[in-house]
Tab-separated table of C-alpha atoms in Angstrom:
chain	number	residue	atom	x	y	z
A	1	MET	CA	94.073	111.399	123.846
A	2	ASP	CA	94.477	109.458	127.050
A	3	LEU	CA	97.309	107.093	126.036
A	4	GLU	CA	97.828	105.909	129.616
A	5	LYS	CA	94.235	104.670	129.783
A	6	ILE	CA	94.725	102.582	126.615
A	7	LYS	CA	98.014	101.191	127.980
A	8	THR	CA	96.356	100.208	131.261
A	9	THR	CA	93.356	98.612	129.541
A	10	LEU	CA	95.648	96.605	127.241
A	11	ARG	CA	97.848	95.501	130.147
A	12	LYS	CA	94.819	94.235	132.060
A	13	PHE	CA	93.497	92.393	128.973
A	14	THR	CA	96.846	90.671	128.426
A	15	GLU	CA	97.500	89.781	132.066
A	16	GLU	CA	94.041	88.311	132.614
A	17	ARG	CA	94.661	85.931	129.709
A	18	ASP	CA	98.273	85.145	130.628
A	19	TRP	CA	99.322	86.325	127.188
A	20	GLU	CA	102.536	88.162	128.117
A	21	GLN	CA	104.408	85.013	127.033
A	22	PHE	CA	103.220	85.609	123.443
A	23	HIS	CA	103.588	89.393	123.493
A	24	ASN	CA	107.335	89.735	123.075
A	25	PRO	CA	108.634	92.540	120.821
A	26	LYS	CA	109.099	90.306	117.750
A	27	ASN	CA	105.625	88.759	117.963
A	28	LEU	CA	104.016	92.172	118.531
A	29	ALA	CA	105.838	93.626	115.508
A	30	THR	CA	104.627	90.609	113.497
A	31	ALA	CA	101.023	91.050	114.659
A	32	LEU	CA	101.181	94.789	113.905
A	33	SER	CA	102.390	94.034	110.368
A	34	VAL	CA	99.629	91.437	109.893
A	35	GLU	CA	96.996	93.983	111.009
A	36	ALA	CA	98.471	96.627	108.680
A	37	SER	CA	97.959	94.134	105.825
A	38	GLU	CA	94.367	93.534	106.862
A	39	LEU	CA	93.774	97.260	106.496
A	40	LEU	CA	95.559	97.274	103.137
A	41	GLU	CA	93.490	94.300	101.936
A	42	ILE	CA	90.352	96.474	102.027
A	43	PHE	CA	91.965	98.758	99.430
A	44	GLN	CA	93.829	96.114	97.418
A	45	TRP	CA	91.843	96.273	94.154
A	46	SER	CA	90.794	99.912	94.461
A	47	ASN	CA	91.595	101.955	91.373
A	48	ASP	CA	90.476	105.304	92.837
A	49	GLY	CA	92.924	105.588	95.731
A	50	GLY	CA	90.471	104.094	98.205
A	51	LEU	CA	87.933	106.926	97.972
A	52	SER	CA	84.930	104.669	97.304
A	53	GLU	CA	85.943	102.409	100.192
A	54	ILE	CA	85.976	105.216	102.767
A	55	LYS	CA	82.600	106.443	101.483
A	56	ASN	CA	80.971	103.019	101.947
A	57	PRO	CA	79.654	102.940	105.573
A	58	LYS	CA	80.230	99.191	106.038
A	59	LYS	CA	83.774	99.340	104.678
A	60	ARG	CA	84.456	102.500	106.669
A	61	ALA	CA	83.552	100.733	109.906
A	62	GLU	CA	85.937	97.878	108.978
A	63	ILE	CA	88.685	100.388	108.145
A	64	GLU	CA	88.304	102.127	111.519
A	65	LYS	CA	88.467	98.785	113.337
A	66	GLU	CA	91.630	97.754	111.512
A	67	ILE	CA	93.191	101.121	112.388
A	68	ALA	CA	92.282	100.485	116.036
A	69	ASP	CA	93.890	97.008	115.890
A	70	ILE	CA	97.113	98.458	114.468
A	71	PHE	CA	97.086	101.205	117.083
A	72	ASN	CA	96.561	98.783	119.965
A	73	TYR	CA	99.603	96.689	118.968
A	74	LEU	CA	101.573	99.905	118.537
A	75	VAL	CA	100.609	101.008	122.057
A	76	LYS	CA	101.697	97.582	123.424
A	77	LEU	CA	105.136	98.148	121.875
A	78	VAL	CA	105.262	101.746	123.148
A	79	ASP	CA	104.429	100.432	126.624
A	80	ILE	CA	107.091	97.671	126.548
A	81	LEU	CA	109.731	100.093	125.244
A	82	ASP	CA	108.585	102.786	127.680
A	83	MET	CA	109.093	105.318	124.883
A	84	ASP	CA	107.651	108.810	124.452
A	85	LEU	CA	105.420	108.359	121.381
A	86	GLU	CA	104.371	111.992	120.964
A	87	LYS	CA	107.936	113.288	121.220
A	88	THR	CA	109.368	110.676	118.827
A	89	ALA	CA	106.535	111.256	116.327
A	90	LEU	CA	107.130	115.021	116.280
A	91	GLU	CA	110.906	114.554	115.999
A	92	LYS	CA	110.411	112.200	113.063
A	93	ILE	CA	108.303	114.791	111.217
A	94	LYS	CA	111.052	117.355	111.806
A	95	GLU	CA	113.669	114.919	110.512
A	96	ASN	CA	111.597	114.244	107.405
A	97	ALA	CA	111.169	117.974	106.852
A	98	GLU	CA	114.959	118.263	106.658
A	99	LYS	CA	115.311	115.181	104.442
A	100	TYR	CA	112.652	116.484	102.062
A	101	PRO	CA	113.225	120.231	101.679
A	102	ILE	CA	110.164	122.023	100.317
A	103	GLU	CA	111.924	123.371	97.215
A	104	SER	CA	113.100	119.963	95.946
A	105	SER	CA	110.105	117.905	97.109
A	106	LYS	CA	107.173	120.066	96.093
A	107	GLY	CA	104.637	118.012	94.146
A	108	ARG	CA	107.043	115.084	93.726
A	109	SER	CA	106.857	111.710	95.419
A	110	VAL	CA	110.514	110.951	94.731
A	111	LYS	CA	112.537	109.294	97.501
A	112	TYR	CA	115.191	111.637	98.904
A	113	THR	CA	117.983	109.290	97.790
A	114	ASP	CA	116.838	109.804	94.171
A	115	PHE	CA	116.760	113.610	94.223
A	116	ASN	CA	119.836	114.341	92.123
A	117	GLU	CA	119.047	111.822	89.482
A	118	HIS	CA	115.518	113.036	88.934
A	119	LYS	CA	116.412	116.696	88.917
A	120	SER	CA	118.674	116.374	85.915
B	1	MET	CA	99.070	112.811	124.253
B	2	ASP	CA	98.284	115.822	122.122
B	3	LEU	CA	96.923	114.088	118.998
B	4	GLU	CA	95.658	117.362	117.528
B	5	LYS	CA	99.175	118.808	117.563
B	6	ILE	CA	100.508	115.817	115.596
B	7	LYS	CA	97.635	116.078	113.098
B	8	THR	CA	98.309	119.792	112.580
B	9	THR	CA	102.062	119.284	112.184
B	10	LEU	CA	101.502	116.512	109.643
B	11	ARG	CA	98.959	118.591	107.710
B	12	LYS	CA	101.398	121.489	107.445
B	13	PHE	CA	104.240	119.153	106.336
B	14	THR	CA	102.054	117.631	103.605
B	15	GLU	CA	100.547	120.888	102.352
B	16	GLU	CA	103.905	122.660	102.124
B	17	ARG	CA	105.155	119.879	99.830
B	18	ASP	CA	101.936	119.606	97.813
B	19	TRP	CA	101.760	115.931	98.737
B	20	GLU	CA	97.995	115.606	99.330
B	21	GLN	CA	97.782	114.170	95.782
B	22	PHE	CA	99.835	111.164	96.941
B	23	HIS	CA	98.219	110.824	100.369
B	24	ASN	CA	94.956	109.149	99.428
B	25	PRO	CA	93.640	106.388	101.746
B	26	LYS	CA	95.021	103.516	99.639
B	27	ASN	CA	98.518	104.993	99.355
B	28	LEU	CA	98.592	105.822	103.081
B	29	ALA	CA	97.532	102.261	103.979
B	30	THR	CA	100.298	101.010	101.668
B	31	ALA	CA	102.916	103.281	103.241
B	32	LEU	CA	101.774	102.249	106.735
B	33	SER	CA	102.172	98.579	105.788
B	34	VAL	CA	105.636	99.247	104.323
B	35	GLU	CA	106.711	100.998	107.549
B	36	ALA	CA	105.321	98.125	109.652
B	37	SER	CA	107.572	95.792	107.636
B	38	GLU	CA	110.578	98.026	108.239
B	39	LEU	CA	109.962	97.611	111.953
B	40	LEU	CA	109.539	93.864	111.526
B	41	GLU	CA	112.774	93.648	109.501
B	42	ILE	CA	114.769	94.627	112.609
B	43	PHE	CA	113.465	91.476	114.333
B	44	GLN	CA	113.401	89.146	111.318
B	45	TRP	CA	116.205	86.749	112.312
B	46	SER	CA	115.801	87.128	116.074
B	47	ASN	CA	115.468	83.813	117.884
B	48	ASP	CA	114.822	85.335	121.335
B	49	GLY	CA	111.584	87.198	120.606
B	50	GLY	CA	113.407	90.467	119.921
B	51	LEU	CA	114.754	90.891	123.461
B	52	SER	CA	118.376	91.430	122.401
B	53	GLU	CA	117.256	93.967	119.779
B	54	ILE	CA	115.407	96.176	122.287
B	55	LYS	CA	118.391	96.022	124.664
B	56	ASN	CA	120.811	97.247	121.971
B	57	PRO	CA	120.769	101.097	122.159
B	58	LYS	CA	121.363	101.601	118.408
B	59	LYS	CA	118.661	99.116	117.403
B	60	ARG	CA	116.320	100.536	120.030
B	61	ALA	CA	116.615	104.012	118.518
B	62	GLU	CA	115.801	102.532	115.074
B	63	ILE	CA	112.828	100.655	116.532
B	64	GLU	CA	111.429	103.816	118.121
B	65	LYS	CA	111.786	105.717	114.845
B	66	GLU	CA	109.970	103.002	112.880
B	67	ILE	CA	107.177	103.067	115.469
B	68	ALA	CA	106.953	106.848	115.002
B	69	ASP	CA	106.759	106.395	111.190
B	70	ILE	CA	103.925	103.888	111.531
B	71	PHE	CA	102.126	106.159	113.985
B	72	ASN	CA	102.429	109.213	111.745
B	73	TYR	CA	100.796	107.391	108.793
B	74	LEU	CA	98.133	106.109	111.171
B	75	VAL	CA	97.415	109.663	112.349
B	76	LYS	CA	97.140	110.821	108.697
B	77	LEU	CA	94.455	108.176	108.141
B	78	VAL	CA	92.702	109.068	111.399
B	79	ASP	CA	92.699	112.709	110.267
B	80	ILE	CA	91.320	111.937	106.780
B	81	LEU	CA	88.624	109.655	108.225
B	82	ASP	CA	87.890	112.124	111.022
B	83	MET	CA	87.553	109.165	113.375
B	84	ASP	CA	87.796	108.997	117.173
B	85	LEU	CA	90.954	106.903	117.661
B	86	GLU	CA	90.793	106.603	121.458
B	87	LYS	CA	87.132	105.561	121.441
B	88	THR	CA	87.576	102.998	118.631
B	89	ALA	CA	90.707	101.568	120.260
B	90	LEU	CA	88.953	101.057	123.602
B	91	GLU	CA	85.888	99.560	121.888
B	92	LYS	CA	88.101	97.129	119.993
B	93	ILE	CA	89.721	95.927	123.237
B	94	LYS	CA	86.240	95.371	124.684
B	95	GLU	CA	85.197	93.446	121.579
B	96	ASN	CA	88.308	91.272	121.804
B	97	ALA	CA	87.626	90.642	125.489
B	98	GLU	CA	84.269	89.157	124.483
B	99	LYS	CA	85.752	87.172	121.594
B	100	TYR	CA	88.455	85.749	123.850
B	101	PRO	CA	86.803	84.934	127.204
B	102	ILE	CA	89.367	84.562	129.992
B	103	GLU	CA	88.435	80.959	130.842
B	104	SER	CA	88.970	79.617	127.282
B	105	SER	CA	91.904	81.855	126.310
B	106	LYS	CA	94.100	81.738	129.396
B	107	GLY	CA	97.662	80.911	128.410
B	108	ARG	CA	96.669	79.905	124.866
B	109	SER	CA	97.405	81.797	121.680
B	110	VAL	CA	94.687	79.975	119.741
B	111	LYS	CA	92.547	82.007	117.349
B	112	TYR	CA	88.946	82.275	118.594
B	113	THR	CA	87.692	80.426	115.477
B	114	ASP	CA	89.767	77.395	116.540
B	115	PHE	CA	88.528	77.209	120.146
B	116	ASN	CA	86.351	74.121	119.933
B	117	GLU	CA	88.828	72.085	117.990
B	118	HIS	CA	91.719	72.782	120.341
B	119	LYS	CA	89.716	72.214	123.492
B	120	SER	CA	89.001	68.613	122.659
C	1	MET	CA	111.983	76.207	85.228
C	2	ASP	CA	114.552	74.123	87.072
C	3	LEU	CA	113.216	74.432	90.619
C	4	GLU	CA	115.576	71.731	91.919
C	5	LYS	CA	118.593	73.761	90.804
C	6	ILE	CA	117.383	76.810	92.732
C	7	LYS	CA	116.707	74.666	95.823
C	8	THR	CA	120.207	73.158	95.650
C	9	THR	CA	121.875	76.543	95.147
C	10	LEU	CA	119.981	78.016	98.100
C	11	ARG	CA	120.806	75.037	100.321
C	12	LYS	CA	124.512	75.389	99.562
C	13	PHE	CA	124.404	79.169	100.222
C	14	THR	CA	122.719	78.632	103.592
C	15	GLU	CA	124.876	75.718	104.736
C	16	GLU	CA	128.155	77.446	103.872
C	17	ARG	CA	127.130	80.340	106.126
C	18	ASP	CA	125.721	78.174	108.915
C	19	TRP	CA	122.433	80.018	108.562
C	20	GLU	CA	120.011	77.070	108.998
C	21	GLN	CA	119.654	78.190	112.623
C	22	PHE	CA	118.002	81.432	111.425
C	23	HIS	CA	115.994	79.872	108.591
C	24	ASN	CA	113.155	78.305	110.540
C	25	PRO	CA	109.631	78.497	109.022
C	26	LYS	CA	108.578	81.544	111.070
C	27	ASN	CA	111.691	83.567	110.257
C	28	LEU	CA	111.451	82.671	106.561
C	29	ALA	CA	107.779	83.708	106.452
C	30	THR	CA	108.810	86.981	108.135
C	31	ALA	CA	111.634	87.589	105.652
C	32	LEU	CA	109.304	86.790	102.738
C	33	SER	CA	106.785	89.332	104.034
C	34	VAL	CA	109.533	91.956	104.471
C	35	GLU	CA	110.700	91.397	100.874
C	36	ALA	CA	107.101	91.622	99.599
C	37	SER	CA	106.926	95.041	101.281
C	38	GLU	CA	110.162	96.129	99.632
C	39	LEU	CA	108.560	95.362	96.275
C	40	LEU	CA	105.403	97.224	97.297
C	41	GLU	CA	107.440	100.229	98.450
C	42	ILE	CA	108.512	100.877	94.840
C	43	PHE	CA	104.830	101.383	93.944
C	44	GLN	CA	103.691	103.055	97.151
C	45	TRP	CA	102.955	106.558	95.828
C	46	SER	CA	102.106	105.520	92.286
C	47	ASN	CA	98.780	106.894	91.072
C	48	ASP	CA	98.806	105.053	87.723
C	49	GLY	CA	98.794	101.450	88.992
C	50	GLY	CA	102.566	101.161	88.743
C	51	LEU	CA	102.726	101.537	84.956
C	52	SER	CA	105.348	104.303	84.981
C	53	GLU	CA	107.483	102.301	87.431
C	54	ILE	CA	107.667	99.219	85.212
C	55	LYS	CA	108.507	101.403	82.193
C	56	ASN	CA	111.467	103.013	83.996
C	57	PRO	CA	114.524	100.749	83.311
C	58	LYS	CA	116.201	101.441	86.672
C	59	LYS	CA	113.005	100.817	88.659
C	60	ARG	CA	112.232	97.754	86.524
C	61	ALA	CA	115.592	96.210	87.450
C	62	GLU	CA	114.845	96.869	91.149
C	63	ILE	CA	111.373	95.334	90.759
C	64	GLU	CA	112.799	92.186	89.159
C	65	LYS	CA	115.354	91.828	91.968
C	66	GLU	CA	112.700	92.178	94.660
C	67	ILE	CA	110.607	89.518	92.884
C	68	ALA	CA	113.674	87.241	92.883
C	69	ASP	CA	114.178	87.857	96.633
C	70	ILE	CA	110.562	86.943	97.365
C	71	PHE	CA	110.822	83.868	95.163
C	72	ASN	CA	114.012	82.665	96.832
C	73	TYR	CA	112.444	82.774	100.315
C	74	LEU	CA	109.381	81.022	98.889
C	75	VAL	CA	111.590	78.268	97.464
C	76	LYS	CA	113.298	77.869	100.875
C	77	LEU	CA	109.881	77.289	102.455
C	78	VAL	CA	108.851	74.907	99.645
C	79	ASP	CA	112.085	72.973	100.243
C	80	ILE	CA	111.617	72.772	104.030
C	81	LEU	CA	107.976	71.703	103.640
C	82	ASP	CA	108.893	69.314	100.809
C	83	MET	CA	105.700	70.433	99.059
C	84	ASP	CA	104.734	70.203	95.375
C	85	LEU	CA	104.580	73.888	94.389
C	86	GLU	CA	103.284	73.425	90.846
C	87	LYS	CA	100.508	71.058	91.917
C	88	THR	CA	99.390	73.241	94.853
C	89	ALA	CA	99.475	76.386	92.687
C	90	LEU	CA	97.272	74.812	90.003
C	91	GLU	CA	94.881	73.420	92.627
C	92	LYS	CA	94.573	76.857	94.205
C	93	ILE	CA	93.627	78.414	90.859
C	94	LYS	CA	90.958	75.729	90.410
C	95	GLU	CA	89.654	76.403	93.929
C	96	ASN	CA	89.480	80.130	93.217
C	97	ALA	CA	87.664	79.430	89.949
C	98	GLU	CA	84.937	77.705	91.974
C	99	LYS	CA	84.884	80.423	94.634
C	100	TYR	CA	84.573	83.135	91.998
C	101	PRO	CA	82.180	81.812	89.309
C	102	ILE	CA	82.523	83.712	86.033
C	103	GLU	CA	78.893	84.897	85.966
C	104	SER	CA	78.990	86.583	89.388
C	105	SER	CA	82.604	87.811	89.269
C	106	LYS	CA	82.893	89.236	85.782
C	107	GLY	CA	84.367	92.719	85.918
C	108	ARG	CA	83.925	92.982	89.683
C	109	SER	CA	86.661	92.917	92.306
C	110	VAL	CA	84.253	92.021	95.090
C	111	LYS	CA	85.354	89.449	97.651
C	112	TYR	CA	83.349	86.234	97.354
C	113	THR	CA	81.961	86.674	100.885
C	114	ASP	CA	80.340	89.944	99.757
C	115	PHE	CA	78.625	88.575	96.645
C	116	ASN	CA	75.029	88.620	97.825
C	117	GLU	CA	75.182	92.031	99.317
C	118	HIS	CA	76.677	93.670	96.237
C	119	LYS	CA	74.375	91.956	93.792
C	120	SER	CA	71.306	93.637	95.197
D	1	MET	CA	108.322	73.012	87.076
D	2	ASP	CA	106.125	74.020	84.161
D	3	LEU	CA	105.979	77.783	84.712
D	4	GLU	CA	104.378	78.407	81.316
D	5	LYS	CA	101.431	76.195	82.249
D	6	ILE	CA	100.811	78.200	85.438
D	7	LYS	CA	101.072	81.483	83.477
D	8	THR	CA	98.562	80.252	80.891
D	9	THR	CA	96.132	78.973	83.526
D	10	LEU	CA	96.302	82.284	85.410
D	11	ARG	CA	95.821	84.301	82.214
D	12	LYS	CA	92.718	82.308	81.329
D	13	PHE	CA	91.320	82.707	84.879
D	14	THR	CA	91.828	86.483	84.780
D	15	GLU	CA	90.516	87.032	81.240
D	16	GLU	CA	87.360	84.992	81.808
D	17	ARG	CA	86.521	87.238	84.753
D	18	ASP	CA	87.549	90.489	83.058
D	19	TRP	CA	89.935	91.144	85.937
D	20	GLU	CA	92.896	92.559	83.965
D	21	GLN	CA	91.591	96.021	84.956
D	22	PHE	CA	92.362	95.214	88.611
D	23	HIS	CA	95.610	93.343	87.970
D	24	ASN	CA	97.978	96.228	87.359
D	25	PRO	CA	101.506	95.988	88.821
D	26	LYS	CA	100.715	98.055	91.932
D	27	ASN	CA	97.577	96.092	92.809
D	28	LEU	CA	99.351	92.764	92.244
D	29	ALA	CA	102.257	93.822	94.474
D	30	THR	CA	99.674	94.830	97.102
D	31	ALA	CA	97.838	91.493	96.845
D	32	LEU	CA	101.129	89.603	97.036
D	33	SER	CA	102.058	91.488	100.212
D	34	VAL	CA	98.616	90.795	101.723
D	35	GLU	CA	98.996	87.055	100.970
D	36	ALA	CA	102.507	87.057	102.472
D	37	SER	CA	100.950	88.446	105.667
D	38	GLU	CA	98.294	85.742	105.670
D	39	LEU	CA	101.104	83.181	105.655
D	40	LEU	CA	102.896	85.072	108.429
D	41	GLU	CA	99.700	85.251	110.500
D	42	ILE	CA	99.781	81.460	110.923
D	43	PHE	CA	103.144	81.814	112.696
D	44	GLN	CA	102.501	85.086	114.504
D	45	TRP	CA	102.404	83.833	118.106
D	46	SER	CA	104.721	80.863	117.604
D	47	ASN	CA	107.575	80.751	120.093
D	48	ASP	CA	109.329	77.738	118.513
D	49	GLY	CA	110.126	79.184	115.080
D	50	GLY	CA	106.984	77.706	113.525
D	51	LEU	CA	108.020	74.070	114.009
D	52	SER	CA	104.776	73.001	115.717
D	53	GLU	CA	102.736	74.733	112.985
D	54	ILE	CA	104.376	72.810	110.149
D	55	LYS	CA	103.929	69.544	112.053
D	56	ASN	CA	100.173	70.118	112.485
D	57	PRO	CA	98.474	68.614	109.369
D	58	LYS	CA	95.624	71.157	109.270
D	59	LYS	CA	97.975	74.143	109.666
D	60	ARG	CA	100.393	72.616	107.163
D	61	ALA	CA	97.647	72.469	104.519
D	62	GLU	CA	96.833	76.142	105.197
D	63	ILE	CA	100.524	77.051	104.962
D	64	GLU	CA	100.872	75.296	101.600
D	65	LYS	CA	97.791	77.094	100.257
D	66	GLU	CA	99.097	80.488	101.339
D	67	ILE	CA	102.431	79.713	99.641
D	68	ALA	CA	100.498	78.846	96.471
D	69	ASP	CA	98.579	82.157	96.680
D	70	ILE	CA	101.816	84.127	97.023
D	71	PHE	CA	103.371	82.193	94.155
D	72	ASN	CA	100.389	82.767	91.852
D	73	TYR	CA	100.562	86.556	92.317
D	74	LEU	CA	104.318	86.375	91.792
D	75	VAL	CA	103.798	84.491	88.512
D	76	LYS	CA	101.266	87.144	87.385
D	77	LEU	CA	103.929	89.812	87.929
D	78	VAL	CA	106.588	87.688	86.184
D	79	ASP	CA	104.199	87.303	83.244
D	80	ILE	CA	103.387	91.041	83.023
D	81	LEU	CA	107.067	91.962	83.266
D	82	ASP	CA	108.034	89.162	80.854
D	83	MET	CA	111.059	88.522	83.080
D	84	ASP	CA	113.230	85.406	83.384
D	85	LEU	CA	112.467	84.268	86.948
D	86	GLU	CA	114.964	81.406	87.127
D	87	LYS	CA	117.834	83.520	85.796
D	88	THR	CA	117.080	86.488	88.079
D	89	ALA	CA	116.688	84.205	91.114
D	90	LEU	CA	120.066	82.533	90.515
D	91	GLU	CA	121.752	85.907	89.880
D	92	LYS	CA	120.316	87.246	93.139
D	93	ILE	CA	121.777	84.309	95.093
D	94	LYS	CA	125.161	84.983	93.487
D	95	GLU	CA	124.903	88.675	94.384
D	96	ASN	CA	124.051	87.792	97.988
D	97	ALA	CA	126.989	85.375	98.116
D	98	GLU	CA	129.274	88.329	97.304
D	99	LYS	CA	127.513	90.660	99.755
D	100	TYR	CA	127.782	88.076	102.533
D	101	PRO	CA	131.229	86.440	102.249
D	102	ILE	CA	131.402	83.129	104.102
D	103	GLU	CA	134.211	84.197	106.441
D	104	SER	CA	132.395	87.269	107.811
D	105	SER	CA	128.848	85.854	107.744
D	106	LYS	CA	129.306	82.379	109.166
D	107	GLY	CA	126.800	81.765	111.936
D	108	ARG	CA	125.816	85.432	112.136
D	109	SER	CA	122.543	86.988	111.019
D	110	VAL	CA	124.025	90.490	110.849
D	111	LYS	CA	123.044	92.707	107.914
D	112	TYR	CA	125.985	93.342	105.589
D	113	THR	CA	125.852	97.093	106.282
D	114	ASP	CA	126.557	96.349	109.957
D	115	PHE	CA	129.601	94.111	109.407
D	116	ASN	CA	132.336	96.432	110.599
D	117	GLU	CA	130.546	97.552	113.659
D	118	HIS	CA	129.771	94.052	114.880
D	119	LYS	CA	133.214	92.693	114.189
D	120	SER	CA	134.883	95.047	116.624
C-alpha cells in the first residue's frame, strides 16, 4: 500500500480548503471516533455478528466507505505525528502476543487482567 | 507499507488463540470504536487541541500505540471484507473533494448539508 | 428521581476542584462518549447479546458504575444547557413513534430511511 | 424527574414494535455509544469548547435531542438491570471525590493514576 500517496492527497485536500486550523490532534481523534461510530451504527441491531450486513451489497459498500473514512483520519494523525505505522502496528501485535499467551488465552475472550480469577 | 504482512501476522495471532469466533464483523467494529475512544480519552480535557499531549514523550508513545490498536482492528476488517483499502481511501477523498468544493469550504468547518444556510 | 440533588452535588464537586475550566460542552460531550465506550467495552466480545455479562455479579457492578458515569456527564450537560430532560426525553419518544409507525416497524430493526426498499 | 414514567413510555414503545429482540444489553450499549458520538459530532471541529454551538438556536435544539436519545437508551438499560440510578450516580460522585482529593486535583485535569508523576 502506498501510504505516502494517501498522505500527500490528504495534505493537498486539507491545504486547498484551509482546514489545517480544524485538523489539530484532538479534533482529528474526535472525528476518527465519530467515524468509528458510524461504522458501528450499521451493525448496531445485528444479532448475527454482522454477517448479514456484510453480505448485503448496499450495506457492504457503506461499510467499506466508513472504513475508508476512519483510515483517512488515522493517516492524518500518522502524518502529523510523523510516526511509523507499520512498525508500531507490528510491535503492538507482538506486545499483545506476550500479554495473551496462547495457553491461557485459547478460545477465551477474557481480558488479560482477569486471567487468574477466571482460571480458578 | 506492507499491508499483507500485517494481515498475515494478525491472522496467525488470531488463529493460534482460537479467537476467530469472537472476531466477527460486529465485534471487530465494536472493538475498533472502543480503541478509538481510548485514543480520544488522552485528549479529553485538552484545551489546546491536543498540542501539549503530542509534545509529551510519554503521552506520545501512548497515542502511537492507540493508533496502532485502531489500525490493527481496521486491517482485520479489511481482511475479512477482502476490500482494497488504498483504492477506497483515495476514492473517498475524491468524493469529499466534490462534496466540499474549495470555493464554498475554504476556511469553514461547516457540514456540506448546511452550506446554503451558512452562506446567507 | 431527584435530578436537582445530582446537579447540586456535581456542581459542588467541580467547583471545589476548580474544574469548570475543563468542563466546557465539547469536553463534556467527549468525556460522555469515552464513558459510553467503557460501558461498551464490557460487552465487546459477547456473542449472547450481553446476557452472561449482566448475570455475572462483578461485571454487573462494573456495568452499573459505567452507567452512572455516563449519567453524571449527561447531567452536567443538562445543567449547563438548563434544559428540561424529562420533557425532551418524552418528546423524543413521541417523535420516534411517528418516525417508526407500528405497522411498518413491527419486528424489524430497519432504519426509517430504508423502509421502502426493505418492504419490497 | 419522573423516571418511572419514562421507563413505562419506553417499554410501551418497544413492545408495540416487537423490538425487545433487538434491545439486549449489548445492542443497547452499542446504540447508546452511537448516540453519544452523534452528540460529539456536533462539536467535532469546534475550537472554542463548543460555546458557539450551544449559543446557536438550531444547533442547541439538535444537542438537546441527542442528549434525550442518549438518556432514553440509558433508561432502557437501567430498566433491564433494575438498578437504582440516583443512588449509583451519587455513590459514583462520592467515589470520585475520594479518588481526586481537592488538594491534589485543584485546577488540574490529570488522571488520578498520574498524580505522583505530575507532582514532581
